[in-house]
Every structure is written in C-alpha cells, then in structure tokens.
Backbone as numpy.savetxt, mean C-alpha at the origin, in Angstrom:
# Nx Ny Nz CAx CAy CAz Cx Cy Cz
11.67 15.23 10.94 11.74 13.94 11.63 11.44 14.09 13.11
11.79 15.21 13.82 11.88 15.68 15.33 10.04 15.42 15.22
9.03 16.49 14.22 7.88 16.22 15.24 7.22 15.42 14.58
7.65 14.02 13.51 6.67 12.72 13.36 7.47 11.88 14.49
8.42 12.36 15.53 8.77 10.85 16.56 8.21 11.32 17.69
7.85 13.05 17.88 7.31 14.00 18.73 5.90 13.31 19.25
5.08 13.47 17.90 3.79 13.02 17.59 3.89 11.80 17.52
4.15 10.80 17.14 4.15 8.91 17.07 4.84 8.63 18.41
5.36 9.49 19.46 5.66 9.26 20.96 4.59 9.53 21.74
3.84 10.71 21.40 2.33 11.09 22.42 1.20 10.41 21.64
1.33 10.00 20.57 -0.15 8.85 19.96 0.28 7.66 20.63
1.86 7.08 20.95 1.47 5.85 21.11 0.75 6.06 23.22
1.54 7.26 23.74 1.12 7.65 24.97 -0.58 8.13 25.28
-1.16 8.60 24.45 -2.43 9.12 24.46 -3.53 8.30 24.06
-3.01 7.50 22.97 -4.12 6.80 21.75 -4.39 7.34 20.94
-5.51 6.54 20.25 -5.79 7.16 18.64 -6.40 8.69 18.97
-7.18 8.78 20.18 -7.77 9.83 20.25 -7.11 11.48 20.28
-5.96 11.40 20.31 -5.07 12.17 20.31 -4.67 12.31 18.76
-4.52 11.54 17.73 -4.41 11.30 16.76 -4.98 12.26 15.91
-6.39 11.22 16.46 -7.94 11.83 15.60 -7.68 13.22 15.46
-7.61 14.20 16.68 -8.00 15.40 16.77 -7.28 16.10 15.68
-5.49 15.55 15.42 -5.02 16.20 14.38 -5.42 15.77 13.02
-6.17 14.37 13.03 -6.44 14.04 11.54 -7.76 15.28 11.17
-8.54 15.52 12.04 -10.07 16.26 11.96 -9.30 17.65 11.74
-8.36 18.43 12.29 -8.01 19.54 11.77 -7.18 19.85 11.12
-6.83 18.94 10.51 -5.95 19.12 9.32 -6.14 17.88 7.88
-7.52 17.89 7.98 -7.97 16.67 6.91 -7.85 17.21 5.65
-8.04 16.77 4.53 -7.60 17.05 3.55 -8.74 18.07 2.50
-10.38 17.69 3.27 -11.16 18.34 2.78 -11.32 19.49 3.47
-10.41 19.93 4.33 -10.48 21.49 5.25 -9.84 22.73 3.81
-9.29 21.87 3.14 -8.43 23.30 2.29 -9.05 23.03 0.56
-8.50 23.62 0.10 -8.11 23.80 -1.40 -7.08 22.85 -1.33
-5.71 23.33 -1.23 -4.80 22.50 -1.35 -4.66 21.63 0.02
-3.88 20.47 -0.22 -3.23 19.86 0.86 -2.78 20.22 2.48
-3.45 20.15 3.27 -2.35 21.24 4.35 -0.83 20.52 4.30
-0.42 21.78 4.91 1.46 21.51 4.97 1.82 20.07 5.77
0.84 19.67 6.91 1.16 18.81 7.71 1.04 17.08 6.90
0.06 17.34 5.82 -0.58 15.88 5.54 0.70 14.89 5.44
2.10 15.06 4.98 3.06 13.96 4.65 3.36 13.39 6.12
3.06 14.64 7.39 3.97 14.18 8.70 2.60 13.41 9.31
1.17 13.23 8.71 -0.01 12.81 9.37 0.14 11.85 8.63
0.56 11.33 7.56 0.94 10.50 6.78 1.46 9.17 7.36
2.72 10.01 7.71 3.33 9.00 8.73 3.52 8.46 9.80
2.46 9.19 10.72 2.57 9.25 12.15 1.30 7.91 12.16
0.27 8.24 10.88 -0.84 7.21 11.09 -0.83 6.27 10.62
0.35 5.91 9.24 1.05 4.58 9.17 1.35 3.65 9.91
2.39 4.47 10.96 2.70 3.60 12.16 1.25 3.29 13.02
0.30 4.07 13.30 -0.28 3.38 14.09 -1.17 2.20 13.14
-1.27 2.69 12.19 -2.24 1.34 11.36 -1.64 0.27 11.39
-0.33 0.35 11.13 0.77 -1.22 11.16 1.13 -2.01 12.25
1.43 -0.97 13.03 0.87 -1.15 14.71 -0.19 -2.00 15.13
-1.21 -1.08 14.99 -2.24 -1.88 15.35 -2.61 -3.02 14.59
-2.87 -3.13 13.25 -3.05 -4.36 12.46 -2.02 -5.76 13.30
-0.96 -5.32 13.18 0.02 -6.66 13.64 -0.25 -7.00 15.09
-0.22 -6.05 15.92 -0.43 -6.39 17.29 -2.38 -6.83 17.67
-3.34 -6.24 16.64 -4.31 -6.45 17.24 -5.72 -6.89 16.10
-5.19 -7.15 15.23 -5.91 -7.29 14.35 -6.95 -5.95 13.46
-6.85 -6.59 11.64 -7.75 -5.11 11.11 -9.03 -4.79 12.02
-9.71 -5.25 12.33 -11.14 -4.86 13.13 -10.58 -3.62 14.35
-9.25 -3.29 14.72 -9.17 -2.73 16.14 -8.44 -1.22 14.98
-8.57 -1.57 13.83 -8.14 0.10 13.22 -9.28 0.89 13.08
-8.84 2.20 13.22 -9.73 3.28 13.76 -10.08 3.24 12.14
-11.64 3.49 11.44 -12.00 3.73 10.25 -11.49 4.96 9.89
-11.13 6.36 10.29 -11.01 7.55 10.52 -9.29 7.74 9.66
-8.62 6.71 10.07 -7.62 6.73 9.65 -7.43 6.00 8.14
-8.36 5.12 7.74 -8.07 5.08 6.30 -9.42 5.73 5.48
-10.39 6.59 6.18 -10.77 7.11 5.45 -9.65 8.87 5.35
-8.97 8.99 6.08 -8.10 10.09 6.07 -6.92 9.62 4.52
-6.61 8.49 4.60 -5.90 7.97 3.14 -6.94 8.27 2.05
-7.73 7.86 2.06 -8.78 7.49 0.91 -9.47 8.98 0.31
-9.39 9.96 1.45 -9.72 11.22 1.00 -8.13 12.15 0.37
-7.13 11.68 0.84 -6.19 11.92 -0.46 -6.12 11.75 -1.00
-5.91 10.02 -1.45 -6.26 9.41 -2.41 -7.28 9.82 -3.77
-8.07 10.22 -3.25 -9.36 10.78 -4.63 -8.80 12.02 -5.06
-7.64 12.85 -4.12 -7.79 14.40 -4.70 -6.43 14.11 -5.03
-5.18 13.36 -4.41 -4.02 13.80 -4.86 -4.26 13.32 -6.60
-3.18 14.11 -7.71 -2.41 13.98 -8.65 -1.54 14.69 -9.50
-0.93 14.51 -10.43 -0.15 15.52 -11.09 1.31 15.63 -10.40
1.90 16.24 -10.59 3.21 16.63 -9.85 3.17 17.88 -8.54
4.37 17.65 -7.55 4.13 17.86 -6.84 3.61 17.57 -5.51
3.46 16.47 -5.73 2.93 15.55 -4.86 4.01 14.40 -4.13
5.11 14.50 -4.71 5.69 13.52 -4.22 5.88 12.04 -2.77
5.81 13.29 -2.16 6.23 12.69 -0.56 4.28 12.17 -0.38
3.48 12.94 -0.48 2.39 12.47 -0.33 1.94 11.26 -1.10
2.41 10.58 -2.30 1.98 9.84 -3.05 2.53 8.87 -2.20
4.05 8.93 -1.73 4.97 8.10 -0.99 3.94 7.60 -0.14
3.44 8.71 0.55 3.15 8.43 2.23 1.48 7.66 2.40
1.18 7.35 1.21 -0.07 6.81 0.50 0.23 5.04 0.45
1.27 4.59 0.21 2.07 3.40 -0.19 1.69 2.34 1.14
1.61 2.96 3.04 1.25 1.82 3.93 -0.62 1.78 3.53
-1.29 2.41 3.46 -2.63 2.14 2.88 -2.84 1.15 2.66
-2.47 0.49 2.08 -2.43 -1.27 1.67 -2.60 -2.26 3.03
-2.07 -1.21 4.00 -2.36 -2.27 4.94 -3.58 -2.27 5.80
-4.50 -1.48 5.40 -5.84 -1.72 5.87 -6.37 -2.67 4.73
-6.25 -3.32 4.32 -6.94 -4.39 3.39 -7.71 -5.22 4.32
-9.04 -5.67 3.68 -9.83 -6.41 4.87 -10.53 -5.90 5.78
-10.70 -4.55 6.14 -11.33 -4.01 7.18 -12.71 -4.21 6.81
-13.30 -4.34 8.04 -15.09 -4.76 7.61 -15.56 -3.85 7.67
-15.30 -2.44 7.52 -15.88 -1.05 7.73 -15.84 -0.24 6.77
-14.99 -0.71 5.85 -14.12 0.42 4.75 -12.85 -0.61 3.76
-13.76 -0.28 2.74 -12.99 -1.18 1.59 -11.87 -0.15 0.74
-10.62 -0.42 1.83 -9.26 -0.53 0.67 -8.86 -0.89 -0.64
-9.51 -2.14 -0.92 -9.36 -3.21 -1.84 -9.60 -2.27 -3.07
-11.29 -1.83 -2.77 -12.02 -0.91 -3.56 -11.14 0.30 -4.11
-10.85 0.96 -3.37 -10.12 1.97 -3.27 -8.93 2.06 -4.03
-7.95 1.10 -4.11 -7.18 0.48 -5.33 -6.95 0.40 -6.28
-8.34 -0.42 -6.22 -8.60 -1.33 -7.63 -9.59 0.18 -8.36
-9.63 1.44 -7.87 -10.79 2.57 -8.37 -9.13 2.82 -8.99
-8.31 3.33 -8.08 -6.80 4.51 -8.28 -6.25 3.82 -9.20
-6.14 2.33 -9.60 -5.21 2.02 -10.53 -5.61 2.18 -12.07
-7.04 2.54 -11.79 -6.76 3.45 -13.52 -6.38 4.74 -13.62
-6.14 5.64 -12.83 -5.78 6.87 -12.30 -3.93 6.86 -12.36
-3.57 5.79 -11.66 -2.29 6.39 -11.25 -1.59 4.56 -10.80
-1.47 3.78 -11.45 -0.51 2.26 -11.61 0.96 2.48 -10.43
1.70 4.11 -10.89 2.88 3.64 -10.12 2.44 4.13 -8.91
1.50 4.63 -8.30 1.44 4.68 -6.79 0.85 3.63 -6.19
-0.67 2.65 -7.14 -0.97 1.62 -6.74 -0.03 0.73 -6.65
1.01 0.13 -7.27 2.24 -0.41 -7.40 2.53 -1.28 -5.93
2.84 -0.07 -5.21 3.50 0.10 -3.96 2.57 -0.28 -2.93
1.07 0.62 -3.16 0.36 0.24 -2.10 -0.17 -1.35 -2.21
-0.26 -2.01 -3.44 -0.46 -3.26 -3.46 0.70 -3.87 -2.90
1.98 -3.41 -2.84 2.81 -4.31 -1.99 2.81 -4.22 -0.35
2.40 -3.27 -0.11 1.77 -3.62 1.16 0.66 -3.87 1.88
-0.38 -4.60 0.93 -1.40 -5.21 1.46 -0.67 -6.72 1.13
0.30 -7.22 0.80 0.84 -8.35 0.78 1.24 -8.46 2.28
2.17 -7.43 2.55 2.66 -7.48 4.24 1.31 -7.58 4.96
0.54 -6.89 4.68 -0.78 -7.11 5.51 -1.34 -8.52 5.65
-1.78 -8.59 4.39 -2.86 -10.07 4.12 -2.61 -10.52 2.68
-1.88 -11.66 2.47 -1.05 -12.05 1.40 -1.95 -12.59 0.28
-3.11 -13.26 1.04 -4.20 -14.47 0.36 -5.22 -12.77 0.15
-6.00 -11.81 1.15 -6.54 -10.64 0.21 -5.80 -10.02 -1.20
-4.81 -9.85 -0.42 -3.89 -8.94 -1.35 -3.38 -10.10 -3.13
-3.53 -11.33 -2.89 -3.40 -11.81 -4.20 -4.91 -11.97 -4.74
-5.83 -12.28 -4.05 -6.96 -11.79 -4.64 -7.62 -10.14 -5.42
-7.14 -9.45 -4.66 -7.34 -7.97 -5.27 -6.74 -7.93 -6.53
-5.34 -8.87 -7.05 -4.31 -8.45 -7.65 -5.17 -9.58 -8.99
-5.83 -10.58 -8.54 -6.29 -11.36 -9.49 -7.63 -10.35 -10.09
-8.15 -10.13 -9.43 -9.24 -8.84 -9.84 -8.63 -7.72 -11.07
-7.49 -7.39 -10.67 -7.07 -6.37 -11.24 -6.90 -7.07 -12.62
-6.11 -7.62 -12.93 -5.28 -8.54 -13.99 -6.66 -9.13 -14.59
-7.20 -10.05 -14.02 -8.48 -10.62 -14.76 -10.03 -9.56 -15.61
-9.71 -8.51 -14.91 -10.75 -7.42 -15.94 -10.26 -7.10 -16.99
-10.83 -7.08 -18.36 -10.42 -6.65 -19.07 -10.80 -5.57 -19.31
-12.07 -4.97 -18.77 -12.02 -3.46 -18.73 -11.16 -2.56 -18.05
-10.50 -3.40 -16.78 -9.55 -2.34 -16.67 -8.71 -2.06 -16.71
-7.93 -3.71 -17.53 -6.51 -3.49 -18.29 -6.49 -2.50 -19.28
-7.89 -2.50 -19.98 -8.19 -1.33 -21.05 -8.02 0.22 -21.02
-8.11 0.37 -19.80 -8.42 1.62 -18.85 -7.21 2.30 -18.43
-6.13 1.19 -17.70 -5.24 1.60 -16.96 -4.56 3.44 -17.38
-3.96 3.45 -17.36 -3.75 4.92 -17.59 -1.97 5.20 -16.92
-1.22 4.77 -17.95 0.31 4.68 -17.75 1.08 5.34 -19.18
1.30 5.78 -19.05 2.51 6.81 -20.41 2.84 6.14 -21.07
3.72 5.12 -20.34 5.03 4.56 -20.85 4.97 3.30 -20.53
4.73 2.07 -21.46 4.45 0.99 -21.13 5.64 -0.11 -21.64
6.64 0.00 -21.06 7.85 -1.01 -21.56 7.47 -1.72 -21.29
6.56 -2.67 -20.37 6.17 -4.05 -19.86 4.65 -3.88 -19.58
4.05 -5.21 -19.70 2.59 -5.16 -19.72 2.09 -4.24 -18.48
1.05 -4.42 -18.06 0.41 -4.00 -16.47 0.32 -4.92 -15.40
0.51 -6.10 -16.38 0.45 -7.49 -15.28 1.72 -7.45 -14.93
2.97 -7.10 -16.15 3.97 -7.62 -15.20 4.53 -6.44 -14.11
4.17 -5.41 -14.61 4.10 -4.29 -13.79 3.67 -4.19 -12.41
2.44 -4.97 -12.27 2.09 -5.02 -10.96 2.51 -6.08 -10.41
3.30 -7.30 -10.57 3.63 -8.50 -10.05 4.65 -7.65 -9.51
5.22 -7.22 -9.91 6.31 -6.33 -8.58 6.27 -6.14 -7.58
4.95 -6.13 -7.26 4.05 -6.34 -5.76 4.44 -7.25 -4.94
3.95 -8.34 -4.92 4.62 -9.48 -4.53 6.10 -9.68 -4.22
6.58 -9.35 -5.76 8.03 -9.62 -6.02 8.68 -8.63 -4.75
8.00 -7.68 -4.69 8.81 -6.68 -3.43 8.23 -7.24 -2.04
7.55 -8.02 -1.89 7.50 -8.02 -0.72 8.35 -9.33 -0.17
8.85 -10.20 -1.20 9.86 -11.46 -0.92 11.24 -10.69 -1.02
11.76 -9.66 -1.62 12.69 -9.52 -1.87 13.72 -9.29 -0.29
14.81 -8.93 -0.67 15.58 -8.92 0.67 16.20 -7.18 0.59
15.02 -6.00 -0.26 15.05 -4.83 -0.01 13.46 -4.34 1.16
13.82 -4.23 2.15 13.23 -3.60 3.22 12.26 -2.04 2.77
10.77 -2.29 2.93 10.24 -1.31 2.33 10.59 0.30 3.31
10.60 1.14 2.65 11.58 2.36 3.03 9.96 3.20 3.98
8.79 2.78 3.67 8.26 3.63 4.27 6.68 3.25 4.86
6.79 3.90 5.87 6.71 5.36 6.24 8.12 5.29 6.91
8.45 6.87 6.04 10.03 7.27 6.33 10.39 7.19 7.51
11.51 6.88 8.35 12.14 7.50 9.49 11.56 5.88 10.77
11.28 4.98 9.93 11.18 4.15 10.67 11.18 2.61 10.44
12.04 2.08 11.59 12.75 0.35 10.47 10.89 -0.31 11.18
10.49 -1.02 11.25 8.77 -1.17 11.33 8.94 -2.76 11.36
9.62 -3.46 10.44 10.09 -4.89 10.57 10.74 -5.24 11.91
11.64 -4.15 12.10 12.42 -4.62 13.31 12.19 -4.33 14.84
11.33 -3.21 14.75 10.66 -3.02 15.68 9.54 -3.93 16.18
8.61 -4.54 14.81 7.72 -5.11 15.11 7.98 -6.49 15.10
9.79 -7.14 14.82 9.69 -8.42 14.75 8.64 -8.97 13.73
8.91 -8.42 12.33 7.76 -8.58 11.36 9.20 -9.55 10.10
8.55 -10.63 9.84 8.77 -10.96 8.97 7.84 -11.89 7.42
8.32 -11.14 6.52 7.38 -11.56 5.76 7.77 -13.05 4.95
6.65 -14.06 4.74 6.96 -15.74 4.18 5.72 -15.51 3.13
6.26 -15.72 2.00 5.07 -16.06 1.21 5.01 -17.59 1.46
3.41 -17.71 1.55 2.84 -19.03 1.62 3.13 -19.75 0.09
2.72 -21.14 0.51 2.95 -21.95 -1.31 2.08 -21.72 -1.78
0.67 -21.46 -0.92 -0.55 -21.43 -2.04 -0.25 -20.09 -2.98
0.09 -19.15 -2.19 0.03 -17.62 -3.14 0.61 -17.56 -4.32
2.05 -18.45 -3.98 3.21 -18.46 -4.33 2.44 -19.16 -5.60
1.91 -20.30 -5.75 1.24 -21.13 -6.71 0.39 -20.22 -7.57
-0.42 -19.19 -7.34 -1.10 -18.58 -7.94 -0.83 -17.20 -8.49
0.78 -16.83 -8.09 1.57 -15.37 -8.72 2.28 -16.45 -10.02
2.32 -17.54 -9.33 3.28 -18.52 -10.95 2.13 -18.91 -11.54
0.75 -19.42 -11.76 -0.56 -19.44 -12.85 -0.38 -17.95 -13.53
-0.14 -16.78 -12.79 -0.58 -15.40 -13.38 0.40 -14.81 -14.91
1.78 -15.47 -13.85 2.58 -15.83 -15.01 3.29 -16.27 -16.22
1.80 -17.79 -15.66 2.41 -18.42 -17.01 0.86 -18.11 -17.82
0.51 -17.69 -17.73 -1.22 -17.30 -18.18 -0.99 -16.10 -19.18
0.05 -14.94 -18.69 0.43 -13.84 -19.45 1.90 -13.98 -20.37
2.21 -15.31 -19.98 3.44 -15.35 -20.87 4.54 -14.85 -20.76
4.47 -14.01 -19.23 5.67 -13.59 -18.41 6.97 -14.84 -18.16
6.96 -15.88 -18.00 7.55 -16.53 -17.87 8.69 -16.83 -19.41
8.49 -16.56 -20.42 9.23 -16.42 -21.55 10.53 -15.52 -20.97
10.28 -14.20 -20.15 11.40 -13.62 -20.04 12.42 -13.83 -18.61
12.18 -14.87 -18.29 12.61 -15.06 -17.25 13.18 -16.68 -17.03
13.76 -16.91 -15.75 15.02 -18.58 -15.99 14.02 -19.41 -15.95
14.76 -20.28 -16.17 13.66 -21.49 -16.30 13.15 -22.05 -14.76
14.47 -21.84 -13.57 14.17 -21.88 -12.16 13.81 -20.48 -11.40
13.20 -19.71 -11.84 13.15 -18.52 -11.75 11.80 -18.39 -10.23
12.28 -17.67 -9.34 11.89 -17.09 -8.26 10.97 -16.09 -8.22
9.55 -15.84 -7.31 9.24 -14.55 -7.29 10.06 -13.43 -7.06
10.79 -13.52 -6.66 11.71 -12.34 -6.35 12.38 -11.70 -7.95
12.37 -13.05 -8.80 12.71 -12.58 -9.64 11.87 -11.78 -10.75
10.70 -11.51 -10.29 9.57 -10.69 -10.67 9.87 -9.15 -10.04
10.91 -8.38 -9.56 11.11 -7.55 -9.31 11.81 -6.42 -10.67
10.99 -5.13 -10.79 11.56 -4.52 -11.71 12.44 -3.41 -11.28
C-alpha cells in the first residue's frame, strides 16, 4: 500500500509522463510472465484513468494506459491471477475513448472469462451508463455469443449474470477497487441511474423472463447476485 500512495502521490505531482515511463518498463509484453509490479501499476493507473475521465473527460486519457489493460487482458488466465484479474475490473472506465475501443475489448474477453467481464462491465456503468447499456445490449442480443460464452457453472442464465452490472452499480455496496482507495468520496462521485437506462435493463428483463424470479415491485438493485 506504502508504494501505490508513493507512486499515485508523484503521478498526481509529475503527470502521466512519469507514469508512462513505469508502464513502458514494466509492460506486460517485456516478460514471459507478468512482472511482479503489474497489480501496483494496476492501481496506480486506475486512479489516474478515473481521475482523469471525471475531472476531464475520456478524450484527455492517455491511450497508453488502456492499451497497458488490454495487453493483460489478452494474456491474463487460469489461476493465479487473482489480484490482477481484480485490478482489470476499473478498465470499464475507458469506455468511449475515440482512440481505443474498450467496448471491443469486452465484448472479445467475455467469451474467455464472464466473471472478470462481470465487474468490468460494472464500471463502464460508473463511467458512461447509456455506452455501457449499449455494450451490454450487444452482448445479450448475439446469439453467437451467448453460444460461446465460456462459464463452468451456470446456475443462472448469462443475461442474468451480467445484469449484475448495473445491479452493482445502484446498489448501496461501494465498489472495493482499485484497492486502498474510497474514489467516490474523494471524487464526490455519485452514481443515478437515468430512467431511460433504467427502462431498458427492465425490457432486458422482461424479454429473458428474468422477471418470473423476482417481486412484482422489484428494483434494479434487486438484480444483484
């Protein structure tokens, strides 16, 4: 924890360019395996993506930094990975960048790996609520890649699986990461789902027949698993 507040104290003092230099020597295509640092570069460049997105809009994020996600992204899997899969989860919030498609990137991993997309789709909701329910209508509406998905253990469909997305981002549990930092309260961030979205996570629902297991006044929130 000492050197991601070390490092996220001299990035916010230096800039990205200070950043960069550790993303370029310790990127993910320098090794075989992972370097040791990637979970604490993880998080140090979370904060600045969330950072910057809220204070300055997607256009002012450095491309460098979600192509540094996106090149884990293709290599992480399997076990062992834990904290890195975690530290994969703010990614979501480059959604929209006109330089580098997240969206893409996603919607590729969620036949790969559902419970890490999971998460990162809930934070392209914090990002951009109207992208982020579009990506999610993409997902759900292919049927090639409901076909595809690639999950073990399927107690509940994939649709309702991924509505959790949403459902977590109304809920009144505070997303835990990137670790070691409250990010809402710092940034005076609060999240409102709009009615339109809100209108079109309840079509998704009653379209898949999700609504059978749930109240009859039933809440997105109550889409949380």
């Amino acid at each position: 924890m000492e050197l991601i507040t070390a490092l996220d104290d001299a990035t916010q003092t230096e800039g990205f360019a200070f950043l960069g230099e550790f993303l370029d020597a310790y990127h993910p295509e320098t090794a075989d395996d992972f370097p040791h640092v990637t979970s604490i570069l993880q998080n140090v460049s979370s904060r600045y993506l969330i950072r910057t997105r809220v204070s300055d809009g997607i256009e002012a994020v450095p491309v460098p930094i979600l192509e540094f996600y996106s090149s884990i992204l293709d290599r992480v899997g399997g076990d062992g990975y834990d904290f890195i899969n975690e530290g994969l989860h703010p990614y979501g919030w480059g959604i929209g960048h006109p330089d580098h498609s997240v969206a893409d990137d996603i919607l590729d991993h969620v036949l790969t790996d559902i419970f890490v997309t999971n998460p990162m789709l809930e934070h392209t909701f914090y990002a951009d609520q109207h992208l982020a329910i579009d990506l999610l209508e993409r997902i759900v509406h292919n049927d090639s890649i409901q076909e595809t998905i690639s999950r073990p253990h399927r107690e509940v469909s994939d649709t309702r699986y991924l509505l959790d997305a949403p459902a977590g981002a109304v809920s009144d549990f505070d997303p835990t990461i990137p670790r070691y930092w409250e990010w809402q309260e710092e940034l005076d961030y609060e999240f409102i789902l709009d009615d339109d979205v809100e209108q079109r996570i309840r079509q998704l629902v009653a379209e898949h027949g999700i609504d059978d297991d749930l109240p009859s006044d039933w809440v997105v929130s109550d889409l949380t698993l």
